[in-house]
Amino acid sequence: GLDKNANAIGKYFCDKFYQISDGKSKDYIETLVNVVKKEKISLIIPASDEEALKVSKNKNIFDKLKVRIACTDYKTLKILNDKEKTYKFLEENGYNLANWTVTKTETDLILKVKDFYKKFGAVVIKPASGRGGRDVFFVNKKNRKQKTEESKNTTFNGINDFIKRFNNFTFPKKCIVMEKLKGPVCDIDMLSWNGTAVSVICRRRIHENFPNQGHKIIEDKKLINLGKKIINDFKLS
């Protein structure tokens, strides 16, 4: 096991543990190679986007060491790590997406949030690149009752509140603006090889905003088929 956090919980599930710099650092690959050689590693499983990108980009180094990388190819990962590229790919391949647009300036962001708020009543603003739900903002309907998990730092109460407090925040240079969808929230876990599904499991979140509060495994043929289509279209491994 390797992690930049010396006290990572995963270290207690490993035979050996090494503290390592994060996937973005210049010496990441060199350090990883040293561990691979020392421990005679034959399979690497990257656990973050940054690690997967760095390792897949340097796949030739690990091929020479006869080490397999458990992630898809670098070209595909570059698409999946960019929401704009991902959404465009999905639309081109016939997927039904929420209404979305991309912004590149502050003025453009304000205008498009106003437009989406008028059309859909609630808006999500997220970075065009990056992982998970980090740096995501919500513009809810005015006077909507705030849930306890919704912080004033990420949620605006109507479009006027958004405009009034806009300058208090630092938004990414390039943003995705989307209509806000409603729950329930489902996640699809996919195991695949060369574009073929090995296993597709669907789970519905107990609490839609807190994935770590548990899930209910569900048998949903529509979601399972969606997972298989994603695997096939992206040729995932």
mmCIF file with all atom_site columns, C-alpha atoms in Angstrom, residues 36-197:
data_model
loop_
_atom_site.group_PDB
_atom_site.id
_atom_site.type_symbol
_atom_site.label_atom_id
_atom_site.label_alt_id
_atom_site.label_comp_id
_atom_site.label_asym_id
_atom_site.label_entity_id
_atom_site.label_seq_id
_atom_site.pdbx_PDB_ins_code
_atom_site.Cartn_x
_atom_site.Cartn_y
_atom_site.Cartn_z
_atom_site.occupancy
_atom_site.B_iso_or_equiv
_atom_site.pdbx_formal_charge
_atom_site.auth_seq_id
_atom_site.auth_comp_id
_atom_site.auth_asym_id
_atom_site.auth_atom_id
_atom_site.pdbx_PDB_model_num
ATOM 1   C CA . VAL A 1 36  ? 7.814   -2.092 -7.505  1.00 0.00 ? 36  VAL A CA 1
ATOM 2   C CA . LYS A 1 37  ? 11.379  -3.369 -7.832  1.00 0.00 ? 37  LYS A CA 1
ATOM 3   C CA . LYS A 1 38  ? 11.944  -3.760 -4.098  1.00 0.00 ? 38  LYS A CA 1
ATOM 4   C CA . GLU A 1 39  ? 8.681   -5.627 -3.428  1.00 0.00 ? 39  GLU A CA 1
ATOM 5   C CA . LYS A 1 40  ? 8.540   -7.495 -6.780  1.00 0.00 ? 40  LYS A CA 1
ATOM 6   C CA . ILE A 1 41  ? 5.104   -6.053 -7.560  1.00 0.00 ? 41  ILE A CA 1
ATOM 7   C CA . SER A 1 42  ? 3.217   -7.499 -10.542 1.00 0.00 ? 42  SER A CA 1
ATOM 8   C CA . LEU A 1 43  ? -0.030  -5.469 -10.434 1.00 0.00 ? 43  LEU A CA 1
ATOM 9   C CA . ILE A 1 44  ? -0.666  -1.782 -9.669  1.00 0.00 ? 44  ILE A CA 1
ATOM 10  C CA . ILE A 1 45  ? -4.164  -0.565 -8.781  1.00 0.00 ? 45  ILE A CA 1
ATOM 11  C CA . PRO A 1 46  ? -4.299  3.278  -8.869  1.00 0.00 ? 46  PRO A CA 1
ATOM 12  C CA . ALA A 1 47  ? -6.791  4.683  -6.365  1.00 0.00 ? 47  ALA A CA 1
ATOM 13  C CA . SER A 1 48  ? -7.103  8.292  -7.554  1.00 0.00 ? 48  SER A CA 1
ATOM 14  C CA . ASP A 1 49  ? -7.485  10.167 -10.832 1.00 0.00 ? 49  ASP A CA 1
ATOM 15  C CA . GLU A 1 50  ? -4.058  11.784 -10.486 1.00 0.00 ? 50  GLU A CA 1
ATOM 16  C CA . GLU A 1 51  ? -2.351  8.429  -9.914  1.00 0.00 ? 51  GLU A CA 1
ATOM 17  C CA . ALA A 1 52  ? -4.197  6.729  -12.763 1.00 0.00 ? 52  ALA A CA 1
ATOM 18  C CA . LEU A 1 53  ? -3.270  9.496  -15.212 1.00 0.00 ? 53  LEU A CA 1
ATOM 19  C CA . LYS A 1 54  ? 0.389   9.507  -14.213 1.00 0.00 ? 54  LYS A CA 1
ATOM 20  C CA . VAL A 1 55  ? 0.756   5.710  -14.219 1.00 0.00 ? 55  VAL A CA 1
ATOM 21  C CA . SER A 1 56  ? -1.118  5.146  -17.493 1.00 0.00 ? 56  SER A CA 1
ATOM 22  C CA . LYS A 1 57  ? 0.929   7.880  -19.191 1.00 0.00 ? 57  LYS A CA 1
ATOM 23  C CA . ASN A 1 58  ? 4.090   6.013  -18.157 1.00 0.00 ? 58  ASN A CA 1
ATOM 24  C CA . LYS A 1 59  ? 2.742   2.552  -18.947 1.00 0.00 ? 59  LYS A CA 1
ATOM 25  C CA . ASN A 1 60  ? 5.786   1.716  -21.085 1.00 0.00 ? 60  ASN A CA 1
ATOM 26  C CA . ILE A 1 61  ? 8.023   1.915  -17.998 1.00 0.00 ? 61  ILE A CA 1
ATOM 27  C CA . PHE A 1 62  ? 5.919   -0.674 -16.182 1.00 0.00 ? 62  PHE A CA 1
ATOM 28  C CA . ASP A 1 63  ? 5.563   -2.850 -19.282 1.00 0.00 ? 63  ASP A CA 1
ATOM 29  C CA . LYS A 1 64  ? 9.361   -3.243 -19.259 1.00 0.00 ? 64  LYS A CA 1
ATOM 30  C CA . LEU A 1 65  ? 9.138   -4.292 -15.607 1.00 0.00 ? 65  LEU A CA 1
ATOM 31  C CA . LYS A 1 66  ? 6.354   -6.784 -16.536 1.00 0.00 ? 66  LYS A CA 1
ATOM 32  C CA . VAL A 1 67  ? 3.892   -4.980 -14.263 1.00 0.00 ? 67  VAL A CA 1
ATOM 33  C CA . ARG A 1 68  ? 0.219   -4.709 -15.165 1.00 0.00 ? 68  ARG A CA 1
ATOM 34  C CA . ILE A 1 69  ? -1.716  -1.483 -14.579 1.00 0.00 ? 69  ILE A CA 1
ATOM 35  C CA . ALA A 1 70  ? -5.329  -1.878 -13.432 1.00 0.00 ? 70  ALA A CA 1
ATOM 36  C CA . CYS A 1 71  ? -6.759  1.174  -15.180 1.00 0.00 ? 71  CYS A CA 1
ATOM 37  C CA . THR A 1 72  ? -7.823  2.204  -18.643 1.00 0.00 ? 72  THR A CA 1
ATOM 38  C CA . ASP A 1 73  ? -5.520  3.863  -21.176 1.00 0.00 ? 73  ASP A CA 1
ATOM 39  C CA . TYR A 1 74  ? -4.229  7.425  -20.851 1.00 0.00 ? 74  TYR A CA 1
ATOM 40  C CA . LYS A 1 75  ? -6.168  8.776  -23.848 1.00 0.00 ? 75  LYS A CA 1
ATOM 41  C CA . THR A 1 76  ? -9.499  7.637  -22.395 1.00 0.00 ? 76  THR A CA 1
ATOM 42  C CA . LEU A 1 77  ? -8.622  8.849  -18.895 1.00 0.00 ? 77  LEU A CA 1
ATOM 43  C CA . LYS A 1 78  ? -7.938  12.326 -20.297 1.00 0.00 ? 78  LYS A CA 1
ATOM 44  C CA . ILE A 1 79  ? -11.536 12.375 -21.547 1.00 0.00 ? 79  ILE A CA 1
ATOM 45  C CA . LEU A 1 80  ? -13.000 11.036 -18.309 1.00 0.00 ? 80  LEU A CA 1
ATOM 46  C CA . ASN A 1 81  ? -11.062 13.536 -16.200 1.00 0.00 ? 81  ASN A CA 1
ATOM 47  C CA . ASP A 1 82  ? -12.559 16.437 -18.160 1.00 0.00 ? 82  ASP A CA 1
ATOM 48  C CA . LYS A 1 83  ? -16.325 16.883 -17.685 1.00 0.00 ? 83  LYS A CA 1
ATOM 49  C CA . GLU A 1 84  ? -16.728 18.890 -20.889 1.00 0.00 ? 84  GLU A CA 1
ATOM 50  C CA . LYS A 1 85  ? -14.993 16.213 -22.985 1.00 0.00 ? 85  LYS A CA 1
ATOM 51  C CA . THR A 1 86  ? -16.922 13.463 -21.179 1.00 0.00 ? 86  THR A CA 1
ATOM 52  C CA . TYR A 1 87  ? -20.330 15.089 -21.748 1.00 0.00 ? 87  TYR A CA 1
ATOM 53  C CA . LYS A 1 88  ? -19.534 15.733 -25.412 1.00 0.00 ? 88  LYS A CA 1
ATOM 54  C CA . PHE A 1 89  ? -18.458 12.101 -25.873 1.00 0.00 ? 89  PHE A CA 1
ATOM 55  C CA . LEU A 1 90  ? -21.638 10.855 -24.175 1.00 0.00 ? 90  LEU A CA 1
ATOM 56  C CA . GLU A 1 91  ? -23.884 13.071 -26.309 1.00 0.00 ? 91  GLU A CA 1
ATOM 57  C CA . GLU A 1 92  ? -22.130 11.949 -29.488 1.00 0.00 ? 92  GLU A CA 1
ATOM 58  C CA . ASN A 1 93  ? -22.808 8.341  -28.468 1.00 0.00 ? 93  ASN A CA 1
ATOM 59  C CA . GLY A 1 94  ? -26.521 8.809  -27.817 1.00 0.00 ? 94  GLY A CA 1
ATOM 60  C CA . TYR A 1 95  ? -26.676 9.226  -24.028 1.00 0.00 ? 95  TYR A CA 1
ATOM 61  C CA . ASN A 1 96  ? -29.490 11.262 -22.467 1.00 0.00 ? 96  ASN A CA 1
ATOM 62  C CA . LEU A 1 97  ? -27.855 14.001 -20.376 1.00 0.00 ? 97  LEU A CA 1
ATOM 63  C CA . ALA A 1 98  ? -29.085 16.851 -18.234 1.00 0.00 ? 98  ALA A CA 1
ATOM 64  C CA . ASN A 1 99  ? -28.972 20.249 -19.931 1.00 0.00 ? 99  ASN A CA 1
ATOM 65  C CA . TRP A 1 100 ? -25.480 21.678 -19.606 1.00 0.00 ? 100 TRP A CA 1
ATOM 66  C CA . THR A 1 101 ? -23.116 24.297 -20.973 1.00 0.00 ? 101 THR A CA 1
ATOM 67  C CA . VAL A 1 102 ? -19.530 25.389 -20.448 1.00 0.00 ? 102 VAL A CA 1
ATOM 68  C CA . THR A 1 103 ? -18.296 28.854 -19.398 1.00 0.00 ? 103 THR A CA 1
ATOM 69  C CA . LYS A 1 104 ? -14.840 30.373 -19.732 1.00 0.00 ? 104 LYS A CA 1
ATOM 70  C CA . THR A 1 105 ? -15.190 33.854 -18.209 1.00 0.00 ? 105 THR A CA 1
ATOM 71  C CA . GLU A 1 106 ? -16.878 35.328 -15.120 1.00 0.00 ? 106 GLU A CA 1
ATOM 72  C CA . THR A 1 107 ? -19.297 37.342 -17.283 1.00 0.00 ? 107 THR A CA 1
ATOM 73  C CA . ASP A 1 108 ? -20.193 34.250 -19.280 1.00 0.00 ? 108 ASP A CA 1
ATOM 74  C CA . LEU A 1 109 ? -20.729 32.302 -16.047 1.00 0.00 ? 109 LEU A CA 1
ATOM 75  C CA . ILE A 1 110 ? -23.153 34.879 -14.625 1.00 0.00 ? 110 ILE A CA 1
ATOM 76  C CA . LEU A 1 111 ? -25.140 35.115 -17.879 1.00 0.00 ? 111 LEU A CA 1
ATOM 77  C CA . LYS A 1 112 ? -25.470 31.353 -18.287 1.00 0.00 ? 112 LYS A CA 1
ATOM 78  C CA . VAL A 1 113 ? -26.409 30.772 -14.629 1.00 0.00 ? 113 VAL A CA 1
ATOM 79  C CA . LYS A 1 114 ? -29.127 33.412 -15.022 1.00 0.00 ? 114 LYS A CA 1
ATOM 80  C CA . ASP A 1 115 ? -30.384 31.703 -18.187 1.00 0.00 ? 115 ASP A CA 1
ATOM 81  C CA . PHE A 1 116 ? -30.392 28.202 -16.655 1.00 0.00 ? 116 PHE A CA 1
ATOM 82  C CA . TYR A 1 117 ? -32.029 29.473 -13.456 1.00 0.00 ? 117 TYR A CA 1
ATOM 83  C CA . LYS A 1 118 ? -34.828 31.032 -15.507 1.00 0.00 ? 118 LYS A CA 1
ATOM 84  C CA . LYS A 1 119 ? -35.335 27.820 -17.508 1.00 0.00 ? 119 LYS A CA 1
ATOM 85  C CA . PHE A 1 120 ? -34.900 25.158 -14.823 1.00 0.00 ? 120 PHE A CA 1
ATOM 86  C CA . GLY A 1 121 ? -35.340 26.866 -11.446 1.00 0.00 ? 121 GLY A CA 1
ATOM 87  C CA . ALA A 1 122 ? -32.163 25.451 -9.879  1.00 0.00 ? 122 ALA A CA 1
ATOM 88  C CA . VAL A 1 123 ? -28.588 25.285 -11.145 1.00 0.00 ? 123 VAL A CA 1
ATOM 89  C CA . VAL A 1 124 ? -25.360 23.406 -10.440 1.00 0.00 ? 124 VAL A CA 1
ATOM 90  C CA . ILE A 1 125 ? -21.941 24.972 -11.063 1.00 0.00 ? 125 ILE A CA 1
ATOM 91  C CA . LYS A 1 126 ? -18.938 22.640 -11.144 1.00 0.00 ? 126 LYS A CA 1
ATOM 92  C CA . PRO A 1 127 ? -15.334 22.709 -12.367 1.00 0.00 ? 127 PRO A CA 1
ATOM 93  C CA . ALA A 1 128 ? -14.852 21.512 -15.941 1.00 0.00 ? 128 ALA A CA 1
ATOM 94  C CA . SER A 1 129 ? -12.070 19.246 -14.707 1.00 0.00 ? 129 SER A CA 1
ATOM 95  C CA . GLY A 1 130 ? -11.394 17.589 -11.382 1.00 0.00 ? 130 GLY A CA 1
ATOM 96  C CA . ARG A 1 131 ? -12.864 14.699 -9.479  1.00 0.00 ? 131 ARG A CA 1
ATOM 97  C CA . GLY A 1 132 ? -16.014 13.970 -7.518  1.00 0.00 ? 132 GLY A CA 1
ATOM 98  C CA . GLY A 1 133 ? -18.063 16.674 -5.873  1.00 0.00 ? 133 GLY A CA 1
ATOM 99  C CA . ARG A 1 134 ? -15.251 19.070 -5.055  1.00 0.00 ? 134 ARG A CA 1
ATOM 100 C CA . ASP A 1 135 ? -15.825 22.811 -5.622  1.00 0.00 ? 135 ASP A CA 1
ATOM 101 C CA . VAL A 1 136 ? -19.464 22.296 -6.618  1.00 0.00 ? 136 VAL A CA 1
ATOM 102 C CA . PHE A 1 137 ? -21.939 25.158 -6.080  1.00 0.00 ? 137 PHE A CA 1
ATOM 103 C CA . PHE A 1 138 ? -25.745 25.197 -6.071  1.00 0.00 ? 138 PHE A CA 1
ATOM 104 C CA . VAL A 1 139 ? -28.161 27.997 -6.947  1.00 0.00 ? 139 VAL A CA 1
ATOM 105 C CA . ASN A 1 140 ? -31.452 26.842 -5.447  1.00 0.00 ? 140 ASN A CA 1
ATOM 106 C CA . LYS A 1 141 ? -34.926 28.271 -5.815  1.00 0.00 ? 141 LYS A CA 1
ATOM 107 C CA . LYS A 1 142 ? -35.399 31.390 -3.702  1.00 0.00 ? 142 LYS A CA 1
ATOM 108 C CA . ASN A 1 143 ? -36.611 30.771 -0.145  1.00 0.00 ? 143 ASN A CA 1
ATOM 109 C CA . ARG A 1 144 ? -36.108 27.027 -0.531  1.00 0.00 ? 144 ARG A CA 1
ATOM 110 C CA . LYS A 1 145 ? -35.759 25.498 2.906   1.00 0.00 ? 145 LYS A CA 1
ATOM 111 C CA . GLN A 1 146 ? -32.072 24.827 3.449   1.00 0.00 ? 146 GLN A CA 1
ATOM 112 C CA . LYS A 1 147 ? -31.013 21.319 4.393   1.00 0.00 ? 147 LYS A CA 1
ATOM 113 C CA . THR A 1 148 ? -28.513 21.059 7.216   1.00 0.00 ? 148 THR A CA 1
ATOM 114 C CA . GLU A 1 149 ? -25.851 19.637 4.907   1.00 0.00 ? 149 GLU A CA 1
ATOM 115 C CA . GLU A 1 150 ? -26.052 22.552 2.491   1.00 0.00 ? 150 GLU A CA 1
ATOM 116 C CA . SER A 1 151 ? -23.479 25.137 3.488   1.00 0.00 ? 151 SER A CA 1
ATOM 117 C CA . LYS A 1 152 ? -23.745 28.843 2.772   1.00 0.00 ? 152 LYS A CA 1
ATOM 118 C CA . ASN A 1 153 ? -20.282 28.470 1.285   1.00 0.00 ? 153 ASN A CA 1
ATOM 119 C CA . THR A 1 154 ? -21.593 26.309 -1.560  1.00 0.00 ? 154 THR A CA 1
ATOM 120 C CA . THR A 1 155 ? -25.300 27.137 -1.822  1.00 0.00 ? 155 THR A CA 1
ATOM 121 C CA . PHE A 1 156 ? -27.042 30.303 -3.020  1.00 0.00 ? 156 PHE A CA 1
ATOM 122 C CA . ASN A 1 157 ? -30.652 31.126 -2.134  1.00 0.00 ? 157 ASN A CA 1
ATOM 123 C CA . GLY A 1 158 ? -31.968 32.222 -5.511  1.00 0.00 ? 158 GLY A CA 1
ATOM 124 C CA . ILE A 1 159 ? -30.349 34.044 -8.416  1.00 0.00 ? 159 ILE A CA 1
ATOM 125 C CA . ASN A 1 160 ? -30.187 37.421 -6.630  1.00 0.00 ? 160 ASN A CA 1
ATOM 126 C CA . ASP A 1 161 ? -28.212 35.867 -3.771  1.00 0.00 ? 161 ASP A CA 1
ATOM 127 C CA . PHE A 1 162 ? -25.835 34.368 -6.334  1.00 0.00 ? 162 PHE A CA 1
ATOM 128 C CA . ILE A 1 163 ? -25.221 37.717 -8.026  1.00 0.00 ? 163 ILE A CA 1
ATOM 129 C CA . LYS A 1 164 ? -24.939 39.576 -4.699  1.00 0.00 ? 164 LYS A CA 1
ATOM 130 C CA . ARG A 1 165 ? -22.329 37.206 -3.256  1.00 0.00 ? 165 ARG A CA 1
ATOM 131 C CA . PHE A 1 166 ? -20.586 36.262 -6.518  1.00 0.00 ? 166 PHE A CA 1
ATOM 132 C CA . ASN A 1 167 ? -17.429 38.259 -5.814  1.00 0.00 ? 167 ASN A CA 1
ATOM 133 C CA . ASN A 1 168 ? -16.989 36.529 -2.438  1.00 0.00 ? 168 ASN A CA 1
ATOM 134 C CA . PHE A 1 169 ? -16.079 33.290 -4.184  1.00 0.00 ? 169 PHE A CA 1
ATOM 135 C CA . THR A 1 170 ? -13.315 32.088 -6.484  1.00 0.00 ? 170 THR A CA 1
ATOM 136 C CA . PHE A 1 171 ? -14.833 30.031 -9.252  1.00 0.00 ? 171 PHE A CA 1
ATOM 137 C CA . PRO A 1 172 ? -12.694 27.879 -11.573 1.00 0.00 ? 172 PRO A CA 1
ATOM 138 C CA . LYS A 1 173 ? -11.697 29.610 -14.819 1.00 0.00 ? 173 LYS A CA 1
ATOM 139 C CA . LYS A 1 174 ? -13.671 27.019 -16.776 1.00 0.00 ? 174 LYS A CA 1
ATOM 140 C CA . CYS A 1 175 ? -17.007 25.854 -15.361 1.00 0.00 ? 175 CYS A CA 1
ATOM 141 C CA . ILE A 1 176 ? -19.839 23.522 -16.261 1.00 0.00 ? 176 ILE A CA 1
ATOM 142 C CA . VAL A 1 177 ? -23.320 24.955 -15.651 1.00 0.00 ? 177 VAL A CA 1
ATOM 143 C CA . MET A 1 178 ? -26.112 22.360 -15.438 1.00 0.00 ? 178 MET A CA 1
ATOM 144 C CA . GLU A 1 179 ? -29.729 22.063 -14.466 1.00 0.00 ? 179 GLU A CA 1
ATOM 145 C CA . LYS A 1 180 ? -30.016 20.614 -10.964 1.00 0.00 ? 180 LYS A CA 1
ATOM 146 C CA . LEU A 1 181 ? -31.328 17.062 -10.953 1.00 0.00 ? 181 LEU A CA 1
ATOM 147 C CA . LYS A 1 182 ? -33.470 15.422 -8.288  1.00 0.00 ? 182 LYS A CA 1
ATOM 148 C CA . GLY A 1 183 ? -32.804 12.250 -6.310  1.00 0.00 ? 183 GLY A CA 1
ATOM 149 C CA . PRO A 1 184 ? -32.643 9.394  -5.677  1.00 0.00 ? 184 PRO A CA 1
ATOM 150 C CA . VAL A 1 185 ? -28.906 9.201  -6.424  1.00 0.00 ? 185 VAL A CA 1
ATOM 151 C CA . CYS A 1 186 ? -27.562 5.925  -7.767  1.00 0.00 ? 186 CYS A CA 1
ATOM 152 C CA . ASP A 1 187 ? -23.962 4.877  -8.322  1.00 0.00 ? 187 ASP A CA 1
ATOM 153 C CA . ILE A 1 188 ? -22.855 2.194  -10.766 1.00 0.00 ? 188 ILE A CA 1
ATOM 154 C CA . ASP A 1 189 ? -19.719 0.184  -9.988  1.00 0.00 ? 189 ASP A CA 1
ATOM 155 C CA . MET A 1 190 ? -18.187 -1.410 -13.076 1.00 0.00 ? 190 MET A CA 1
ATOM 156 C CA . LEU A 1 191 ? -15.497 -4.041 -13.496 1.00 0.00 ? 191 LEU A CA 1
ATOM 157 C CA . SER A 1 192 ? -14.425 -4.545 -17.089 1.00 0.00 ? 192 SER A CA 1
ATOM 158 C CA . TRP A 1 193 ? -11.694 -5.687 -19.432 1.00 0.00 ? 193 TRP A CA 1
ATOM 159 C CA . ASN A 1 194 ? -11.075 -4.458 -23.001 1.00 0.00 ? 194 ASN A CA 1
ATOM 160 C CA . GLY A 1 195 ? -14.561 -2.996 -23.306 1.00 0.00 ? 195 GLY A CA 1
ATOM 161 C CA . THR A 1 196 ? -16.377 -6.062 -21.968 1.00 0.00 ? 196 THR A CA 1
ATOM 162 C CA . ALA A 1 197 ? -18.298 -6.014 -18.687 1.00 0.00 ? 197 ALA A CA 1
#
